Amino acid sequence: MASAAPRRLESYVYGAWTAGKGDGLPLLDAGTGETVALIDSKGLDFAEVLHYGRTVAGPKLRAMSFHERAAMLKALGLALMEKKEEFYAESFRTGATRADGWVDIEGGIGTMLTFASKGRRELPNTRILTDGNVEPLSKDNSFSAQHIYAPLQGVAVHINAFNFPIWGMLEKISPTLLAGVPAVVKPASQTAYLTELMVRRIIETGLLPEGALQLISGSVGDLLDHVTGQDVVTFTGSAWTGRKLKAHPAVIANSVRFTMEADSLNASILGPDATPGTPEFDLFVKEVAREMTVKAGQKCTAIRRVIAPRDHVDALVKALGDMLGKTALGLPDDETTRMGPLASLHQRTEVRERIQDLLSDAEIVAGNPDNVRVASGDAERGAFLNPILLYADDPFGAFKIHDVEAFGPVSTVLPYDSIEEAVELARLGKGSLVSSVFTDDPKVAEEVVIGVAPFHGRVLVGNRRSAKTSTGHGSPLAGLVHGGPGRAGGGEEMGGMRGVKHYMQRTAVQGTPRLLSAVTGRWIEGADVQHGEHPFRKSLAELKIGDQLMTAKRQVTLDDVEHFAHFTGDTFYAHMDEAAAKANPFFDDRVAHGYLIASFAAGLFVEPNPGPVLANYGVDNMRFLTPVYFGDTVQVRLTCKEINPRENANHGEVRWDCQVTNQKGEIVAQYDVLTMVAKIWPPAQTQEAAE
Ligand code: NDP
């Protein structure tokens, strides 16, 4: 770590890199104590930051479709990944080892790439989302309702913690930008130099519309005074600050969405079956030791409370003590280092004080907070602290253990005498981000998960079978909910596409189907239809929502059913045995197979010649609603319901409403047919267009 003159961090606001007007607060290297950078944001116009995001970037982002925004995130993620070594070099200064940095840097960029890919696969290529089914509100289909999600027209202000300067930003801005909302990021000062570096690289790519990402290096000043009901504020950090910001008058007065992720006294339970010598016992020991030492225990998801059967506590403490004792503490860029320093000397003082609090209810069984042993680096100038394991013999009387978060390599072992007690102890954390149980017993898994789930945002069940594939207790994943109730802040982040909706407003829209269809870009029952050329002859360039085909009719006969039954092997009695079918409460006689009807429907609606429809890739929501008896006649109405051209491809997905009726007009079957359709047909033109 060569020492250079500290750089002055800048904010990226209203279209320019801007230095604060103050002297700048020095930020120190966690391992050496050298000054890395100076930070301050004095003189920024925070109201203008919000206004700029809302007015300059908001309209540009909202003009893009989900797929365009997903493609933007993908390009950005790939560009950042190419520069990862630069981020690793800076990350060492935060106290993160290479392995810690991986979680922050590649974990963060990976989260962005996951949002990009899920966005393209799971969201339509539109600018708003529909939510749930159409609610018919009149018998004649003249008045219906559809819930939609539209992007908020404000900005998302993300106030982040010091422990994940990159992941903390990327896991929040990815769903924000995918939703079509600009972001303002305020990293924690202590490690803001790493966030600032990445924001510089992001802005340099030119991939984001101007104003889509702004950065405040330093205090946010009076920014919160200016938030409105269209803005979102998210916060990760201490419960004290979080509560203060949540109670900010403008947040309350304007009902601003406030997502908080604060203290979390996460628990991990060793199942009663996981006795010493079992794979689950060994996995548990490794997991607890890993959670205590990764990022020097400065993880919001780290295991703080280790809940174990009383009979196995001695063996567990011994195994954990041995493993933790071997953890080489040292400079983050030293390859032999297994655990780096805390983020700052201030943080070390803070953790030592919290250990003192915990000592009123527990004793130290491994490590010594006052005697630091380092393999490299200076034990006093760097914020080093060896892992500390505590034990509380009276876990229900150990109030501090369930109340105080020592944000470092610190955990407490708590004994239990029954699985009910184990669950109760986990709940005493009053709401946490994550909990885990290590067991190979399905009953234990069931009892623990059902018992603790209402108190947690995520629960991991670990055992021998998933040992190699498990992502671990402490890893929040882009596709899974991250957040917890109660003391953990009551917030929810990520969770795949659920997280995108946190930046959108859900609205029930009522009206006549034709106009609802115009709003959502989706055909709904009662909306306009067009008849003409067979819609399977139309490429995406020609196809319109509402293009409809009424097919010929086909009678279903006894021979058809017999043939289908013996051909496929589906000789279920309701199709084959008259007496048994009549005894069935749902049927009056032998009935045709539902799948036969679906097959006949396909036979009626397909256009057999080579054409723009490239493939049928499935059906959604298939329901057989009225039995078809021999002699009944079926007919299909196929309507183009949704068109999703794919970015960077020559085709797109088309969803068709498929309704099969009988001679009485009753709906026999209803489902969506999913097809891939060429953008241009014939393919020669596609080729020319591509050129
Ligand atoms: P803080 O709550 O002090 O800071 C979190 C974020 O809030 C930082 O970006 C900070 O900025 C900002 N902030 C602080 N005051 C204000 C304010 N008045 N207005 C707007 N923003 C503000 O937490 P720390 O990062 O200092 O960590 C303190 C403790 O919090 C840790 O020791 C740990 O116990 C806990 N913590 C818990 C986490 C969890 O997820 N469970 C994560 C991180 C911390 P700035 O840095 O510039 O002050």
XYZ file of C-alpha atoms and ligand atoms in Angstrom:
739
model
C 0.000 0.000 0.000
C 2.070 2.916 -1.282
C 1.295 6.162 0.448
C 0.262 8.986 -1.838
C -1.118 12.429 -1.101
C -4.699 11.992 0.050
C -7.144 12.740 -2.698
C -10.095 15.005 -2.159
C -13.288 13.127 -2.752
C -15.838 14.830 -4.936
C -19.556 14.509 -5.318
C -21.127 13.864 -8.704
C -24.116 16.175 -8.671
C -26.150 18.090 -11.230
C -23.979 16.876 -14.072
C -20.486 17.608 -12.714
C -17.851 16.426 -10.276
C -17.957 18.945 -7.470
C -15.658 19.358 -4.460
C -17.018 20.433 -1.096
C -16.057 23.875 0.171
C -14.897 22.720 3.626
C -11.459 21.535 4.805
C -12.323 17.898 4.377
C -12.468 15.173 7.004
C -9.497 12.761 6.734
C -10.410 9.132 6.084
C -7.796 6.695 7.347
C -6.564 3.416 5.888
C -7.996 0.661 8.125
C -4.749 -1.327 8.180
C -2.056 1.368 8.377
C -3.743 4.461 9.682
C -2.504 6.542 6.703
C -4.812 9.197 5.339
C -6.445 7.886 2.167
C -8.752 10.742 1.270
C -10.478 13.880 2.486
C -14.238 14.119 2.378
C -16.776 16.876 2.652
C -19.870 18.100 0.898
C -20.141 21.652 2.179
C -21.754 24.064 -0.236
C -23.693 21.541 -2.300
C -27.213 22.501 -3.256
C -29.033 19.395 -2.072
C -32.465 20.546 -3.208
C -30.999 20.958 -6.692
C -29.556 17.410 -6.548
C -33.067 16.021 -6.111
C -34.582 18.381 -8.654
C -31.905 17.510 -11.225
C -32.459 13.770 -10.831
C -36.230 14.145 -11.081
C -36.254 16.478 -14.072
C -33.180 15.520 -16.111
C -32.872 11.761 -15.647
C -36.377 10.683 -14.632
C -38.052 11.347 -18.011
C -35.176 9.688 -19.913
C -35.274 6.555 -17.775
C -39.047 6.325 -17.955
C -38.938 6.592 -21.751
C -36.927 3.361 -21.830
C -38.531 -0.085 -21.589
C -37.609 -2.658 -18.939
C -35.550 -4.542 -21.496
C -33.675 -1.417 -22.548
C -32.894 -0.638 -18.928
C -31.879 -4.254 -18.320
C -29.527 -4.083 -21.331
C -28.064 -0.875 -19.896
C -27.395 -2.587 -16.547
C -25.831 -5.556 -18.301
C -23.464 -3.362 -20.305
C -22.591 -1.432 -17.163
C -21.984 -4.580 -15.094
C -19.689 -6.009 -17.768
C -17.763 -2.737 -18.074
C -17.252 -2.571 -14.297
C -16.141 -6.198 -14.127
C -13.315 -5.345 -16.531
C -12.051 -2.790 -14.063
C -12.354 -4.951 -10.980
C -8.621 -5.014 -10.131
C -8.662 -1.263 -9.660
C -11.473 -1.657 -7.137
C -9.688 -4.484 -5.306
C -6.577 -2.304 -4.902
C -8.633 0.450 -3.282
C -10.730 -2.012 -1.299
C -7.669 -3.176 0.706
C -7.617 0.255 2.313
C -11.067 -0.347 3.815
C -9.662 -3.352 5.698
C -11.114 -5.884 3.272
C -8.961 -8.848 2.274
C -9.137 -10.113 -1.301
C -11.818 -12.613 -0.221
C -13.777 -9.868 1.561
C -13.413 -7.649 -1.478
C -14.831 -10.384 -3.670
C -18.105 -10.258 -1.723
C -18.265 -6.490 -2.077
C -16.913 -5.967 -5.591
C -17.780 -9.053 -7.630
C -20.768 -9.765 -5.395
C -22.005 -6.231 -6.128
C -21.372 -6.335 -9.864
C -22.832 -9.867 -9.984
C -25.972 -8.519 -8.317
C -26.262 -5.879 -11.046
C -25.824 -8.520 -13.748
C -28.435 -10.749 -12.105
C -30.934 -7.892 -12.083
C -30.118 -7.272 -15.751
C -30.723 -10.851 -16.732
C -33.805 -11.384 -14.570
C -35.201 -8.094 -15.842
C -34.966 -9.256 -19.413
C -36.315 -12.731 -18.690
C -39.009 -11.971 -16.135
C -40.321 -8.550 -17.096
C -42.125 -7.646 -20.316
C -40.531 -5.230 -22.758
C -42.853 -2.446 -21.659
C -42.675 0.700 -19.534
C -45.272 -0.279 -16.954
C -46.120 -3.608 -15.357
C -49.481 -5.214 -14.875
C -50.190 -6.840 -11.542
C -52.562 -9.777 -11.308
C -55.540 -10.565 -13.483
C -58.107 -8.235 -14.961
C -60.980 -7.772 -12.521
C -64.250 -7.784 -14.498
C -66.585 -5.245 -12.888
C -69.600 -5.581 -15.180
C -71.498 -8.512 -16.665
C -71.250 -7.180 -20.251
C -67.480 -6.555 -20.137
C -67.905 -2.816 -20.503
C -66.159 -1.952 -17.221
C -63.119 -3.720 -15.782
C -60.051 -3.006 -13.706
C -56.385 -3.824 -13.908
C -53.684 -3.128 -11.322
C -50.560 -1.621 -12.796
C -47.124 -0.578 -11.536
C -45.696 2.685 -12.886
C -42.247 4.083 -11.984
C -42.232 6.761 -9.300
C -41.389 10.184 -10.671
C -38.953 11.164 -7.930
C -35.502 9.900 -7.029
C -34.301 7.149 -4.727
C -31.891 8.380 -2.068
C -29.707 5.514 -0.876
C -27.857 6.122 2.389
C -25.394 3.295 2.855
C -23.231 1.706 5.536
C -19.439 1.628 5.634
C -19.091 -2.138 5.423
C -20.084 -2.698 1.760
C -19.099 0.435 -0.157
C -19.748 -1.223 -3.543
C -22.280 -3.994 -3.012
C -24.346 -1.630 -0.832
C -24.614 0.805 -3.728
C -25.105 -1.687 -6.566
C -27.702 -3.877 -4.851
C -29.795 -0.749 -4.368
C -29.299 1.105 -7.635
C -29.860 -1.985 -9.809
C -33.560 -2.421 -8.988
C -33.960 1.368 -8.828
C -32.660 1.934 -12.358
C -34.463 -1.119 -13.696
C -37.698 0.402 -12.374
C -36.914 3.624 -14.253
C -36.054 5.791 -11.247
C -32.862 7.889 -10.846
C -30.675 7.302 -7.777
C -28.714 9.500 -5.405
C -26.148 7.505 -3.440
C -24.673 8.651 -0.181
C -22.007 6.184 0.982
C -20.830 6.095 4.602
C -17.890 8.502 4.871
C -15.397 5.981 6.260
C -15.131 3.984 3.027
C -16.602 6.496 0.541
C -13.364 6.646 -1.486
C -14.090 3.190 -2.900
C -17.675 4.112 -3.798
C -16.457 7.371 -5.341
C -13.960 5.467 -7.502
C -16.661 3.166 -8.794
C -19.081 6.012 -9.493
C -16.308 7.700 -11.515
C -15.928 4.557 -13.577
C -19.711 4.254 -13.988
C -20.091 7.846 -15.180
C -17.122 7.458 -17.561
C -18.842 4.597 -19.382
C -21.547 7.010 -20.527
C -24.003 4.124 -20.325
C -26.405 5.795 -17.902
C -28.597 8.722 -18.915
C -27.203 11.898 -17.367
C -28.499 12.359 -13.838
C -29.539 8.725 -13.395
C -26.828 8.334 -10.748
C -25.601 11.102 -8.477
C -23.163 10.716 -5.613
C -22.846 12.690 -2.423
C -19.438 12.332 -0.804
C -19.931 13.524 2.764
C -22.943 14.666 4.700
C -26.330 14.929 2.985
C -26.896 18.350 4.539
C -30.518 19.430 4.258
C -31.341 16.961 1.475
C -34.030 15.169 3.454
C -35.880 18.468 3.943
C -36.675 18.337 0.232
C -37.933 14.778 -0.276
C -41.462 14.338 -1.615
C -43.990 11.529 -1.841
C -42.523 10.488 -5.209
C -39.076 9.898 -3.680
C -37.811 6.853 -1.836
C -35.228 6.859 0.943
C -33.360 3.712 1.856
C -31.017 3.456 4.788
C -28.485 0.892 5.961
C -26.606 1.546 9.170
C -27.213 1.907 12.881
C -30.693 1.650 14.333
C -30.187 4.985 16.053
C -29.523 6.939 12.857
C -32.135 4.944 10.957
C -34.874 5.800 13.425
C -33.840 9.447 13.390
C -34.039 9.653 9.599
C -37.293 7.714 9.452
C -38.800 10.287 11.811
C -37.560 13.230 9.713
C -40.440 15.722 9.406
C -40.386 15.713 5.568
C -40.347 11.906 5.482
C -43.370 11.797 7.764
C -45.232 14.758 6.248
C -44.893 13.476 2.688
C -45.344 9.750 3.464
C -41.988 9.091 1.825
C -41.226 5.420 1.354
C -38.473 4.663 3.828
C -36.694 1.336 3.772
C -34.461 0.636 6.716
C -31.928 -2.048 7.365
C -30.350 -1.676 10.792
C -29.015 -3.806 13.623
C -29.567 -7.496 13.335
C -28.690 -10.064 15.965
C -28.809 -12.976 13.564
C -28.896 -16.441 15.073
C -27.741 -19.821 13.879
C -29.093 -22.983 15.484
C -27.256 -26.284 15.745
C -29.956 -28.970 15.464
C -30.285 -31.531 18.276
C -29.434 -34.270 15.763
C -26.206 -32.520 14.720
C -24.038 -34.090 17.383
C -20.224 -33.849 17.328
C -18.919 -36.108 14.572
C -21.840 -35.494 12.196
C -21.302 -33.525 8.967
C -23.822 -30.936 10.204
C -21.770 -30.257 13.348
C -18.638 -29.672 11.269
C -20.522 -27.491 8.778
C -21.943 -25.436 11.642
C -18.507 -24.827 13.146
C -17.137 -23.713 9.775
C -20.118 -21.468 9.097
C -19.972 -19.713 12.469
C -16.200 -19.203 12.176
C -16.591 -17.901 8.630
C -19.355 -15.497 9.585
C -17.279 -14.175 12.489
C -14.210 -13.543 10.345
C -15.377 -12.531 6.849
C -15.165 -8.721 6.693
C -13.927 -9.006 10.308
C -17.519 -9.735 11.303
C -18.724 -6.360 9.953
C -21.637 -7.864 8.075
C -25.247 -7.083 8.747
C -25.967 -10.796 8.236
C -23.146 -12.157 10.457
C -24.020 -14.772 13.073
C -24.118 -12.952 16.420
C -25.908 -15.622 18.445
C -24.865 -19.267 18.242
C -27.645 -21.454 19.628
C -26.577 -25.014 20.475
C -27.808 -28.043 22.470
C -26.463 -27.707 26.010
C -24.894 -31.170 25.825
C -22.749 -30.153 22.858
C -21.710 -26.696 23.950
C -18.304 -27.791 25.267
C -17.431 -29.591 22.047
C -18.664 -26.643 20.018
C -16.740 -24.023 21.999
C -13.586 -26.140 21.715
C -13.960 -26.617 17.949
C -14.774 -22.952 17.360
C -11.992 -21.744 19.657
C -9.455 -23.910 17.785
C -10.587 -22.695 14.401
C -10.774 -19.008 15.374
C -7.378 -19.226 17.088
C -5.829 -20.214 13.767
C -7.270 -17.217 11.904
C -4.282 -15.172 10.746
C -5.030 -11.497 11.425
C -3.086 -9.053 9.302
C -2.867 -6.506 6.541
C -5.590 -7.002 3.943
C -3.206 -7.202 0.969
C -1.000 -9.805 2.663
C -1.873 -13.115 0.976
C -1.473 -15.091 4.203
C -4.025 -12.935 5.999
C -7.330 -14.656 6.745
C -8.948 -11.723 8.537
C -8.275 -8.028 8.050
C -8.764 -5.105 10.425
C -12.044 -3.408 11.254
C -12.911 -0.410 9.089
C -11.489 2.168 11.509
C -9.937 2.655 14.935
C -13.190 4.280 15.934
C -14.986 1.099 14.974
C -12.563 -0.977 17.067
C -13.196 1.217 20.108
C -16.908 0.867 19.469
C -16.709 -2.945 19.251
C -14.598 -3.172 22.411
C -17.197 -1.107 24.253
C -20.001 -3.322 23.018
C -18.062 -6.413 24.174
C -17.957 -4.836 27.633
C -21.748 -4.506 27.469
C -22.080 -8.163 26.506
C -19.820 -9.208 29.368
C -22.518 -8.328 31.873
C -24.360 -11.465 30.667
C -21.606 -13.645 29.227
C -17.977 -14.685 29.620
C -15.246 -14.773 26.993
C -14.321 -18.332 26.029
C -11.965 -17.554 23.125
C -9.907 -14.464 22.216
C -8.919 -11.346 24.148
C -10.173 -7.945 22.973
C -7.314 -6.117 24.706
C -4.472 -8.264 23.432
C -4.270 -8.072 19.663
C -2.064 -10.629 17.892
C -1.250 -9.780 14.277
C 0.667 -11.777 11.682
C 1.381 -8.582 9.717
C 0.760 -4.878 10.203
C 0.844 -2.694 13.299
C -1.575 -3.857 16.001
C -2.118 -0.316 17.258
C -2.122 1.845 14.111
C -4.364 -0.619 12.256
C -7.877 -1.372 13.542
C -7.085 -5.008 14.320
C -9.088 -7.204 16.667
C -8.896 -11.006 16.972
C -12.183 -12.973 16.997
C -13.942 -13.036 20.357
C -16.270 -15.895 21.308
C -18.499 -15.505 24.352
C -20.692 -17.939 26.235
C -23.847 -17.106 28.204
C -24.933 -19.930 30.491
C -28.346 -18.407 31.203
C -29.539 -17.561 27.686
C -33.022 -16.376 28.707
C -31.542 -14.004 31.276
C -28.842 -12.758 28.881
C -30.702 -9.615 27.850
C -27.652 -7.812 26.450
C -26.885 -10.719 24.120
C -30.311 -10.296 22.545
C -29.987 -6.530 22.463
C -26.451 -5.319 21.719
C -24.810 -5.577 18.307
C -21.009 -5.718 18.525
C -20.295 -5.036 14.840
C -17.092 -7.033 14.559
C -15.700 -10.574 14.929
C -17.859 -11.276 17.971
C -20.436 -14.012 18.656
C -22.006 -15.552 21.727
C -22.830 -19.218 22.281
C -26.209 -19.812 23.941
C -27.243 -23.277 25.181
C -30.736 -24.716 24.743
C -32.486 -27.703 26.323
C -35.297 -28.255 23.795
C -35.959 -27.260 20.205
C -38.796 -24.989 21.408
C -36.228 -23.147 23.503
C -33.908 -22.825 20.508
C -36.703 -21.220 18.482
C -37.613 -18.922 21.364
C -34.003 -17.785 21.714
C -33.774 -16.970 18.013
C -36.940 -14.888 18.328
C -35.490 -12.910 21.235
C -33.467 -11.011 18.630
C -36.779 -9.175 17.999
C -36.494 -9.499 14.234
C -33.361 -10.235 12.210
C -32.206 -10.325 8.623
C -31.358 -13.997 8.582
C -31.345 -17.087 10.701
C -30.035 -20.559 9.984
C -30.405 -24.068 11.308
C -28.011 -26.937 10.715
C -29.847 -30.225 10.785
C -30.494 -33.346 8.761
C -33.811 -34.002 10.515
C -36.913 -32.874 8.537
C -38.921 -32.399 11.754
C -36.301 -30.074 13.214
C -36.135 -28.134 9.916
C -39.929 -27.776 9.886
C -40.245 -26.718 13.514
C -37.416 -24.212 13.385
C -38.309 -22.632 10.042
C -41.999 -22.236 10.873
C -41.092 -20.974 14.347
C -38.569 -18.346 13.272
C -39.796 -17.318 9.787
C -42.087 -14.494 10.998
C -39.070 -12.919 12.708
C -36.706 -13.108 9.738
C -36.340 -12.047 6.127
C -34.409 -15.178 5.185
C -33.860 -18.594 6.770
C -31.165 -21.013 5.628
C -31.321 -24.745 6.353
C -27.863 -26.281 6.122
C -26.999 -29.965 5.952
C -24.588 -32.464 4.379
C -26.504 -32.623 1.090
C -26.189 -28.895 0.331
C -22.741 -28.475 1.880
C -21.016 -27.925 -1.445
C -23.724 -25.846 -3.126
C -24.994 -23.737 -0.224
C -24.437 -20.000 -0.653
C -24.126 -19.701 3.129
C -25.853 -18.008 6.030
C -24.363 -14.594 5.398
C -24.871 -14.042 1.672
C -27.828 -11.960 0.585
C -28.690 -12.944 -3.006
C -30.147 -10.772 -5.770
C -33.058 -13.137 -6.282
C -33.940 -13.407 -2.587
C -35.482 -10.965 -0.166
C -32.956 -9.096 1.987
C -34.336 -7.292 5.026
C -35.969 -8.255 8.253
C -38.830 -7.247 10.530
C -38.688 -5.396 13.844
C -35.252 -4.525 15.072
C -33.714 -5.334 11.652
C -35.512 -2.243 10.359
C -38.684 -3.650 8.838
C -37.353 -3.105 5.314
C -37.109 -5.326 2.300
C -34.614 -5.081 -0.537
C -33.888 -7.108 -3.674
C -35.952 -10.314 -3.824
C -35.557 -10.378 -7.600
C -38.228 -8.453 -9.438
C -40.050 -7.775 -6.161
C -37.295 -5.233 -5.475
C -38.025 -3.361 -8.711
C -41.588 -2.779 -7.548
C -40.323 -0.996 -4.425
C -39.642 1.944 -6.759
C -42.995 1.836 -8.510
C -46.525 2.793 -7.543
C -49.264 0.173 -7.710
C -52.483 1.650 -9.031
C -55.870 0.078 -9.686
C -57.024 1.393 -13.051
C -60.729 1.122 -13.856
C -62.328 1.668 -17.211
C -63.673 0.181 -20.371
C -61.532 -2.725 -21.669
C -60.597 -0.932 -24.908
C -59.030 1.937 -22.983
C -57.499 -0.308 -20.310
C -55.900 -2.283 -23.104
C -54.465 0.925 -24.585
C -52.995 1.819 -21.187
C -51.391 -1.543 -20.480
C -50.457 -2.557 -24.027
C -52.145 -5.879 -23.282
C -55.332 -7.179 -24.870
C -58.053 -7.895 -22.350
C -61.499 -9.423 -22.687
C -63.873 -6.874 -24.177
C -61.172 -4.790 -25.907
C -61.142 -4.170 -29.676
C -60.215 -7.007 -32.043
C -59.247 -7.108 -35.718
C -59.886 -9.943 -38.127
C -58.067 -10.504 -41.409
C -55.049 -12.442 -42.485
C -54.194 -15.386 -40.205
C -52.212 -13.766 -37.351
C -49.581 -16.534 -37.565
C -48.704 -15.101 -41.014
C -47.751 -11.783 -39.442
C -44.268 -10.848 -38.250
C -43.822 -8.632 -35.200
C -43.630 -5.686 -37.605
C -47.213 -6.370 -38.728
C -48.875 -8.025 -35.750
C -51.140 -5.893 -33.564
C -52.574 -6.414 -30.119
C -56.156 -7.623 -30.656
C -55.476 -9.435 -33.956
C -57.882 -12.335 -33.696
C -58.596 -15.654 -35.356
C -61.929 -17.493 -35.091
C -61.224 -21.039 -36.206
C -63.340 -23.637 -37.897
C -65.341 -25.999 -35.674
C -64.547 -29.584 -34.894
C -66.737 -32.294 -33.459
C -65.250 -34.531 -30.787
C -66.189 -38.213 -31.193
C -65.937 -41.463 -29.277
C -63.342 -42.641 -31.806
C -61.207 -39.562 -31.168
C -61.149 -40.270 -27.444
C -60.460 -43.993 -27.870
C -57.676 -43.241 -30.335
C -56.091 -40.567 -28.124
C -56.352 -42.779 -25.015
C -54.595 -45.762 -26.573
C -52.127 -43.671 -28.531
C -50.943 -41.710 -25.447
C -51.628 -44.322 -22.766
C -53.959 -41.945 -20.897
C -56.776 -44.420 -20.220
C -58.033 -42.677 -17.095
C -61.460 -44.105 -16.230
C -63.386 -40.840 -16.772
C -62.532 -41.098 -20.491
C -62.930 -44.873 -20.847
C -65.461 -46.319 -18.419
C -69.034 -45.053 -18.739
C -70.299 -46.343 -15.390
C -67.261 -45.060 -13.490
C -67.473 -41.688 -15.246
C -71.156 -41.339 -14.355
C -70.379 -42.134 -10.726
C -67.868 -39.273 -10.689
C -69.404 -36.105 -9.147
C -68.057 -33.858 -11.936
C -69.173 -35.765 -15.033
C -72.459 -36.975 -16.556
C -70.773 -39.399 -18.942
C -67.388 -40.309 -20.421
C -65.500 -37.095 -21.195
C -62.840 -36.113 -23.692
C -59.322 -35.593 -22.327
C -58.490 -31.955 -21.610
C -55.202 -32.475 -23.437
C -57.078 -33.836 -26.441
C -59.078 -30.594 -26.525
C -55.853 -28.575 -26.261
C -54.367 -30.645 -29.082
C -57.467 -30.183 -31.255
C -57.327 -26.467 -30.456
C -53.750 -26.335 -31.754
C -54.847 -28.241 -34.813
C -57.560 -25.651 -35.383
C -55.495 -22.501 -34.864
C -52.107 -23.305 -36.408
C -51.037 -22.057 -39.786
C -49.036 -25.046 -41.020
C -46.691 -23.398 -43.518
C -43.278 -21.999 -42.649
C -43.878 -18.476 -41.392
C -42.970 -15.876 -38.792
C -44.122 -18.024 -35.858
C -40.884 -19.784 -34.971
C -41.840 -21.901 -31.976
C -44.441 -22.551 -29.341
C -42.668 -22.500 -25.981
C -45.486 -23.308 -23.612
C -48.840 -22.381 -22.208
C -49.726 -20.419 -19.090
C -52.681 -20.730 -16.768
C -54.374 -23.624 -18.550
C -57.808 -24.428 -17.161
C -60.383 -26.975 -18.368
C -63.665 -25.390 -17.372
C -66.513 -27.415 -18.937
C -66.455 -31.154 -19.759
C -66.544 -32.065 -23.461
C -68.786 -35.040 -24.217
C -68.862 -37.130 -27.378
C -70.680 -35.264 -30.102
C -69.804 -31.810 -28.724
C -68.314 -29.316 -31.148
C -65.381 -27.113 -30.196
C -64.120 -23.887 -31.697
C -61.129 -21.695 -30.817
C -60.816 -17.943 -30.497
C -57.162 -16.936 -30.538
C -56.290 -13.313 -29.797
C -52.926 -11.596 -29.759
C -52.599 -10.503 -26.135
C -49.063 -9.234 -25.596
C -46.072 -8.583 -27.863
C -42.560 -8.456 -26.422
C -39.855 -7.778 -29.014
C -36.528 -8.975 -27.673
C -33.607 -6.544 -27.501
C -30.675 -7.521 -29.739
C -32.524 -10.408 -31.383
C -34.507 -11.001 -34.567
C -37.552 -12.270 -32.725
C -39.762 -11.646 -29.725
C -42.357 -13.349 -27.553
C -46.054 -13.208 -28.330
C -48.701 -14.245 -25.838
C -52.060 -15.327 -27.268
C -55.330 -15.530 -25.405
C -56.752 -18.928 -26.332
C -60.382 -19.612 -25.576
C -62.052 -22.892 -26.553
C -65.853 -22.948 -26.550
C -68.489 -25.604 -27.214
C -71.603 -25.450 -29.382
C -73.511 -23.771 -26.524
C -70.917 -21.007 -26.267
C -69.673 -22.313 -22.918
C -65.964 -21.910 -22.274
C -64.412 -25.360 -22.358
C -60.780 -24.362 -21.930
C -58.920 -21.106 -21.394
C -55.174 -20.499 -21.465
C -52.374 -18.376 -22.853
C -50.336 -19.791 -25.725
C -46.722 -18.591 -25.766
C -44.859 -18.285 -29.058
C -41.638 -16.895 -30.477
C -42.267 -14.741 -33.553
C -39.811 -13.249 -36.054
C -39.492 -9.484 -36.103
C -39.440 -9.480 -39.888
C -40.604 -12.164 -42.329
C -39.379 -13.680 -44.634
C -35.932 -14.228 -43.128
C -34.090 -12.836 -46.193
C -35.399 -9.417 -45.197
C -34.368 -10.116 -41.615
C -30.881 -10.667 -42.878
C -30.937 -7.465 -44.909
C -32.329 -5.518 -41.989
C -29.596 -6.854 -39.735
C -27.014 -5.733 -42.278
P -24.504 5.197 10.935
O -25.907 4.869 11.220
O -23.876 6.271 11.732
O -24.315 5.577 9.412
C -24.971 4.923 8.368
C -25.142 5.879 7.211
O -25.967 6.953 7.599
C -23.830 6.512 6.761
O -23.871 6.694 5.379
C -23.854 7.822 7.475
O -23.049 8.796 6.872
C -25.300 8.183 7.365
N -25.754 9.160 8.338
C -25.385 9.295 9.626
N -26.051 10.327 10.186
C -26.855 10.838 9.227
C -27.765 11.920 9.173
N -28.002 12.672 10.240
N -28.392 12.175 8.018
C -28.174 11.417 6.920
N -27.308 10.400 6.919
C -26.662 10.097 8.042
O -23.742 3.875 11.066
P -22.179 3.590 10.947
O -21.899 3.325 9.532
O -21.352 4.629 11.624
O -22.117 2.311 11.818
C -22.406 2.404 13.211
C -22.948 1.096 13.720
O -24.115 0.757 12.981
C -22.029 -0.065 13.524
O -21.085 -0.131 14.529
C -23.005 -1.190 13.573
O -23.301 -1.523 14.895
C -24.234 -0.642 12.921
N -24.353 -1.048 11.531
C -25.232 -2.010 11.257
C -25.383 -2.462 9.990
C -26.387 -3.486 9.706
O -26.795 -3.610 8.578
N -26.798 -4.262 10.666
C -24.587 -1.965 8.867
C -23.654 -0.944 9.266
C -23.577 -0.495 10.546
P -21.618 9.183 7.478
O -20.791 7.958 7.424
O -21.135 10.245 6.560
O -21.866 9.642 8.874
